[in-house]
mmCIF file of C-alpha atoms in Angstrom:
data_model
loop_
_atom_site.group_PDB
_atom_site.id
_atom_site.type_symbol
_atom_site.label_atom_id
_atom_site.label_comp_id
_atom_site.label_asym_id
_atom_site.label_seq_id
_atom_site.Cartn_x
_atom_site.Cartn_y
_atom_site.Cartn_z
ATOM 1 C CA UNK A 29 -132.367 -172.525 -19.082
ATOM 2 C CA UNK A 30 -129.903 -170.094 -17.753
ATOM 3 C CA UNK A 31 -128.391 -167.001 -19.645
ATOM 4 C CA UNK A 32 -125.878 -164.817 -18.946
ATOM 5 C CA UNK A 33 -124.632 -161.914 -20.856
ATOM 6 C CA UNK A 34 -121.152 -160.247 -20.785
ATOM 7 C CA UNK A 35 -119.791 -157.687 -22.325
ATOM 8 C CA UNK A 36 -115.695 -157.194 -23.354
ATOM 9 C CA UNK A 37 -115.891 -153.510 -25.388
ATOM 10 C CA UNK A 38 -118.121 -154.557 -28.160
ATOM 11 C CA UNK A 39 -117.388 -158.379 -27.981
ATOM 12 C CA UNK A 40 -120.695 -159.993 -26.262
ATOM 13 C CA UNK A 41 -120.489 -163.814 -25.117
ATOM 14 C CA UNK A 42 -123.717 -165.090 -24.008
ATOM 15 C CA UNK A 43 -123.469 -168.359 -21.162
ATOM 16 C CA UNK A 44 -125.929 -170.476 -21.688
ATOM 17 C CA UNK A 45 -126.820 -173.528 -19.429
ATOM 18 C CA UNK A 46 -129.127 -176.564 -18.427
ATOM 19 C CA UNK A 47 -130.996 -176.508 -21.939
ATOM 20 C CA UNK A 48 -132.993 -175.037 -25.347
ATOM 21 C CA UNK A 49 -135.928 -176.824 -26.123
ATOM 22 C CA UNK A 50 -139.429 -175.704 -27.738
ATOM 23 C CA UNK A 51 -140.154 -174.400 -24.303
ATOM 24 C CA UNK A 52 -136.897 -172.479 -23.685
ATOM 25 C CA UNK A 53 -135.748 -171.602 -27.476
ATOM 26 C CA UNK A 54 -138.249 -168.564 -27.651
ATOM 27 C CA UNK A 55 -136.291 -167.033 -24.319
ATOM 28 C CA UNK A 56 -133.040 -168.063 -26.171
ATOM 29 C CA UNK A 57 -133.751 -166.076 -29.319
ATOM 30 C CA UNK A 58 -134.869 -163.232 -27.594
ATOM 31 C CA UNK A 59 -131.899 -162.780 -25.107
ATOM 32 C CA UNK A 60 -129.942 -163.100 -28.586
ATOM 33 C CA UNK A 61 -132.175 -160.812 -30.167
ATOM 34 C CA UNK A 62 -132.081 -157.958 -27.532
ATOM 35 C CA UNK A 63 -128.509 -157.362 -28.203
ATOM 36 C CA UNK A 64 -128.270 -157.027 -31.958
ATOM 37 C CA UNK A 65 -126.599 -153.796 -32.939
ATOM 38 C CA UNK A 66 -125.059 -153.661 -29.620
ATOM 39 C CA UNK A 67 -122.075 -156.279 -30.746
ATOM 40 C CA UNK A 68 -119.277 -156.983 -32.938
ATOM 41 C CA UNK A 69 -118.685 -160.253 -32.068
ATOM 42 C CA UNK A 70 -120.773 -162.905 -30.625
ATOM 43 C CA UNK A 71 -119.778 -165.683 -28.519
ATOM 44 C CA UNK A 72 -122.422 -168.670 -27.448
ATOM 45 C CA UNK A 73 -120.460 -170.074 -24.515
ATOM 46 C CA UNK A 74 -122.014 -173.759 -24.062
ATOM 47 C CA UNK A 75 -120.248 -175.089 -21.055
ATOM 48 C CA UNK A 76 -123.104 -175.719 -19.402
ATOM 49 C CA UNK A 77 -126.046 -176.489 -21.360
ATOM 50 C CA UNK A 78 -126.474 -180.258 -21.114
ATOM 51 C CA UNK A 79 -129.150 -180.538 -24.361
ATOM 52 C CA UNK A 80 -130.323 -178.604 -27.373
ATOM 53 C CA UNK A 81 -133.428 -179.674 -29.685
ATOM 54 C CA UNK A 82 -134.243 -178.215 -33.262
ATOM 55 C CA UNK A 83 -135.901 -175.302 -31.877
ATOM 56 C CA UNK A 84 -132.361 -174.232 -30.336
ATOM 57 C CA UNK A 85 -130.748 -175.292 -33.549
ATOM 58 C CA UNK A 86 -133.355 -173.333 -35.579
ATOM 59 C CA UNK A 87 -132.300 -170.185 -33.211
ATOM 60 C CA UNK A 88 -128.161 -170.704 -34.550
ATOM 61 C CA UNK A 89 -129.714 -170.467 -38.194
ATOM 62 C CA UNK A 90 -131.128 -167.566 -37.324
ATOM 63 C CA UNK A 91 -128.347 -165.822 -35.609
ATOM 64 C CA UNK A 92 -126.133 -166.712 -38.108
ATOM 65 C CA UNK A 93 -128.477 -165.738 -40.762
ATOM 66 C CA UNK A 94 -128.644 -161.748 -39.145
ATOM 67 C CA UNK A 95 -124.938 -162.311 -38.876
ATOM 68 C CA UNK A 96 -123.602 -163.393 -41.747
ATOM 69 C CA UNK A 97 -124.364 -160.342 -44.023
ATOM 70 C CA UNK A 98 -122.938 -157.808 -41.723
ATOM 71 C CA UNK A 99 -119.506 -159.587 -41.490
ATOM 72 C CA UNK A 100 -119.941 -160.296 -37.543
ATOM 73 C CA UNK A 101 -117.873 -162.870 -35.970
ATOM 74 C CA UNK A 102 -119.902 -165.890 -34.317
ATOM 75 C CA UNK A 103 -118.750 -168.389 -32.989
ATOM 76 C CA UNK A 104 -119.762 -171.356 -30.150
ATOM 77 C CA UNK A 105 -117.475 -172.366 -27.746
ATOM 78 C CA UNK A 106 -117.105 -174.978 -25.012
ATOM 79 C CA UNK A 107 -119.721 -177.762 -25.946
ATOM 80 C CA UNK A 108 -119.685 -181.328 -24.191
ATOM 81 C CA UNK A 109 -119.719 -184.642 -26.466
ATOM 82 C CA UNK A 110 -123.598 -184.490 -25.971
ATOM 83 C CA UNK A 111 -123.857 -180.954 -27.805
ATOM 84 C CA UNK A 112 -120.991 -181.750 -30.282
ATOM 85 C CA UNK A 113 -122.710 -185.190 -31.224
ATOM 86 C CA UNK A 114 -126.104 -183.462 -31.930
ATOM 87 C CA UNK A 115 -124.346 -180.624 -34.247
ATOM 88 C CA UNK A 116 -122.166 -183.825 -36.051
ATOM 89 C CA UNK A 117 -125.932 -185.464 -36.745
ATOM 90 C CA UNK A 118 -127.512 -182.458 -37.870
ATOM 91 C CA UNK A 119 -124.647 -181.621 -39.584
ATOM 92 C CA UNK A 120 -124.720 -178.263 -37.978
ATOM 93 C CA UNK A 121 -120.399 -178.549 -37.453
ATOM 94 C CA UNK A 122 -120.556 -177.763 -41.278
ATOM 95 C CA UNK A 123 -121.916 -174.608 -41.226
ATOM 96 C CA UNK A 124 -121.487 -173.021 -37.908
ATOM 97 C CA UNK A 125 -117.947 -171.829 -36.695
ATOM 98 C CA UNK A 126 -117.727 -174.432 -33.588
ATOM 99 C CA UNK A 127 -114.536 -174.184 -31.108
#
């Protein structure tokens, strides 16, 4: 899995490619993790990752979850037909903001 974080003023997007699996999701979470307090916005740029498993889905819930309350924007952008097709069957499109 690759991450990369960048910063626009308090707006953070965070790149992430290849994929999140049970292996992977634990890095995922904590890259996420790190940054909380630091953003006002957050921005899961999935152009590149090619798969994500329930672990990675479990990681949204939890973003959201530390999220939601505060009011802070989060949104993922840029996923393939692969990514969009595994949010449609987990019915993740209905309750995460997808682009």
């Amino acid at each position: 899995m690759d991450i990369n974080k960048k910063y626009n003023d308090k707006e953070l997007t965070i790149e992430v490619g290849q994929k999140v699996d049970t292996v992977t999701a634990p890095d995922f979470q904590n890259a996420i993790m790190d940054e909380m307090g630091k953003f006002d916005s957050l921005i899961l740029d999935f152009e590149n990752l090619e798969y994500i498993s329930s672990a990675g889905l479990r990681v949204l819930v939890i973003t959201q979850k530390k999220l939601k309350p505060e009011g802070i924007p989060f949104v993922i952008k840029n996923t393939n037909d692969t990514i969009k097709e595994i949010f449609t069957m987990s019915g993740f499109d209905k309750i995460l903001d997808i682009e």
